[in-house]
XYZ file of N, CA and C in Angstrom:
231
model
N -186.280 1.333 -5.529
C -187.711 1.145 -5.556
C -188.167 0.311 -4.365
N -187.354 -0.676 -3.986
C -187.735 -1.533 -2.867
C -187.760 -0.748 -1.562
N -186.808 0.156 -1.371
C -186.812 0.983 -0.155
C -188.058 1.856 -0.135
N -188.399 2.435 -1.265
C -189.597 3.267 -1.348
C -190.842 2.443 -1.028
N -190.962 1.255 -1.595
C -192.114 0.393 -1.306
C -192.171 0.051 0.184
N -191.015 -0.290 0.757
C -190.952 -0.605 2.186
C -191.437 0.596 2.997
N -190.949 1.776 2.646
C -191.331 2.981 3.389
C -192.820 3.294 3.243
N -193.376 3.091 2.073
C -194.803 3.340 1.877
C -195.657 2.375 2.693
N -195.172 1.157 2.870
C -195.934 0.145 3.607
C -195.748 0.215 5.122
N -194.603 0.699 5.566
C -194.337 0.728 7.011
C -194.239 2.136 7.585
N -193.959 3.105 6.741
C -193.765 4.464 7.215
C -192.348 4.746 7.684
N -191.469 3.742 7.591
C -190.095 3.874 8.075
C -189.119 3.217 7.106
N -187.848 3.538 7.279
C -186.806 2.888 6.487
C -186.668 1.420 6.886
N -186.093 0.575 6.036
C -185.948 -0.849 6.350
C -184.797 -1.167 7.309
N -184.195 -0.134 7.888
C -183.104 -0.320 8.849
C -183.174 0.816 9.853
N -182.603 0.604 11.025
C -182.610 1.642 12.049
C -181.688 2.778 11.629
N -182.189 4.002 11.596
C -181.332 5.125 11.233
C -180.370 5.488 12.367
N -179.338 6.195 12.021
C -178.380 6.702 12.976
C -177.799 8.001 12.433
N -177.365 8.866 13.323
C -176.790 10.136 12.900
C -175.366 9.965 12.366
N -174.735 8.868 12.706
C -173.364 8.608 12.267
C -173.398 7.996 10.862
N -172.900 8.740 9.875
C -172.959 8.274 8.484
C -172.244 6.952 8.266
N -171.104 6.763 8.900
C -170.380 5.494 8.731
C -171.190 4.329 9.272
N -171.794 4.518 10.424
C -172.623 3.466 11.012
C -173.843 3.205 10.135
N -174.448 4.238 9.609
C -175.602 4.081 8.727
C -175.233 3.262 7.500
N -174.131 3.603 6.854
C -173.695 2.850 5.673
C -173.360 1.408 6.029
N -172.771 1.186 7.191
C -172.465 -0.177 7.635
C -173.752 -0.975 7.831
N -174.759 -0.348 8.410
C -176.046 -1.041 8.603
C -176.682 -1.397 7.271
N -176.668 -0.459 6.346
C -177.264 -0.708 5.033
C -176.533 -1.844 4.330
N -175.214 -1.846 4.431
C -174.403 -2.849 3.733
C -174.464 -4.226 4.366
N -174.689 -4.305 5.649
C -174.543 -5.592 6.336
C -175.834 -6.196 6.876
N -176.799 -5.395 7.184
C -177.996 -5.918 7.859
C -179.165 -6.101 6.895
N -179.940 -7.147 7.106
C -181.143 -7.320 6.281
C -182.214 -6.316 6.699
N -183.193 -6.080 5.845
C -184.280 -5.182 6.220
C -185.021 -5.725 7.443
N -185.473 -4.829 8.287
C -186.212 -5.246 9.478
C -187.588 -5.773 9.083
N -188.082 -6.771 9.790
C -189.442 -7.257 9.539
C -190.462 -6.144 9.785
N -191.543 -6.183 9.070
C -192.589 -5.165 9.232
C -193.003 -5.044 10.696
N -193.150 -6.163 11.388
C -193.601 -6.147 12.780
C -192.668 -5.327 13.665
N -191.381 -5.360 13.369
C -190.424 -4.576 14.157
C -190.511 -3.087 13.860
N -191.213 -2.738 12.802
C -191.409 -1.331 12.443
C -192.808 -0.873 12.840
N -193.555 -1.749 13.533
C -194.892 -1.390 13.985
C -195.968 -1.583 12.938
N -195.635 -2.283 11.860
C -196.598 -2.537 10.784
C -197.077 -3.986 10.851
N -198.210 -4.217 10.273
C -198.773 -5.568 10.205
C -197.853 -6.462 9.380
N -197.494 -7.633 9.880
C -196.662 -8.544 9.087
C -197.346 -8.893 7.758
N -196.546 -9.007 6.729
C -197.039 -9.362 5.394
C -195.956 -10.218 4.755
N -195.868 -11.481 5.161
C -194.745 -12.344 4.775
C -194.454 -12.411 3.285
N -195.464 -12.501 2.455
C -195.223 -12.621 1.011
C -194.564 -11.362 0.451
N -195.051 -10.210 0.834
C -194.482 -8.948 0.354
C -193.099 -8.735 0.967
N -192.957 -9.063 2.235
C -191.656 -8.916 2.892
C -190.599 -9.779 2.199
N -190.966 -10.973 1.775
C -190.016 -11.840 1.076
C -189.557 -11.211 -0.241
N -190.494 -10.604 -0.963
C -190.142 -9.937 -2.221
C -189.212 -8.753 -1.943
N -189.519 -7.976 -0.931
C -188.684 -6.829 -0.590
C -187.305 -7.267 -0.112
N -187.246 -8.344 0.644
C -185.948 -8.855 1.097
C -185.085 -9.246 -0.100
N -185.709 -9.887 -1.073
C -184.943 -10.254 -2.271
C -184.498 -8.999 -3.026
N -185.381 -8.044 -3.176
C -185.039 -6.816 -3.899
C -183.946 -6.023 -3.184
N -183.858 -6.175 -1.872
C -182.864 -5.452 -1.079
C -181.653 -6.315 -0.720
N -181.521 -7.453 -1.383
C -180.390 -8.350 -1.111
C -179.072 -7.608 -1.287
N -178.112 -7.957 -0.475
C -176.807 -7.288 -0.518
C -176.023 -7.642 -1.777
N -176.166 -8.863 -2.251
C -175.486 -9.287 -3.479
C -176.399 -9.071 -4.680
N -175.885 -8.421 -5.688
C -176.676 -8.133 -6.889
C -177.221 -9.410 -7.529
N -176.456 -10.475 -7.473
C -176.886 -11.735 -8.090
C -178.117 -12.331 -7.400
N -178.420 -11.896 -6.193
C -179.574 -12.410 -5.460
C -180.821 -11.541 -5.661
N -180.651 -10.386 -6.279
C -181.781 -9.481 -6.516
C -182.517 -9.874 -7.792
N -183.616 -9.237 -8.036
C -184.374 -9.457 -9.267
C -183.543 -9.006 -10.464
N -183.717 -9.687 -11.568
C -182.939 -9.387 -12.772
C -183.335 -8.061 -13.402
N -184.556 -7.611 -13.123
C -185.024 -6.364 -13.727
C -186.095 -5.731 -12.848
N -186.365 -4.483 -13.118
C -187.445 -3.796 -12.420
C -188.781 -4.462 -12.736
N -188.936 -4.914 -13.963
C -190.177 -5.582 -14.353
C -190.372 -6.873 -13.559
N -189.304 -7.627 -13.365
C -189.406 -8.864 -12.577
C -189.771 -8.551 -11.130
N -189.173 -7.507 -10.577
C -189.519 -7.073 -9.219
C -190.995 -6.677 -9.160
N -191.451 -5.899 -10.126
C -192.843 -5.441 -10.144
C -193.813 -6.617 -10.231
N -193.496 -7.601 -11.069
C -194.376 -8.779 -11.187
C -194.430 -9.544 -9.866
N -193.286 -9.756 -9.241
C -193.243 -10.474 -7.969
C -193.991 -9.712 -6.883
N -193.809 -8.412 -6.857
C -194.505 -7.584 -5.867
C -196.010 -7.648 -6.080
N -196.427 -7.572 -7.327
C -197.862 -7.621 -7.634
C -198.455 -8.967 -7.234
N -197.755 -10.053 -7.517
C -198.248 -11.391 -7.131
C -198.336 -11.506 -5.614
N -197.364 -10.985 -4.908
C -197.313 -11.113 -3.451
C -198.358 -10.260 -2.755
N -198.707 -9.156 -3.394
C -199.652 -8.249 -2.750
C -201.075 -8.513 -3.197
């Protein structure tokens, strides 16, 4: 859901795409989402912070539920 929200707000994925599947998976696994400004979108720090948490690499750092993510997103936006 966080990737979809990021894409709806920026028009792009939260990471640079590549044709090499291994490199793409490595980027997804290791790199944080790009800031909106780097994707050509207006910065929105509060929403970006929520999306960064939702896209955290460690499950323990993500929201406990979809409802918690939705509440945080709604407050930030």
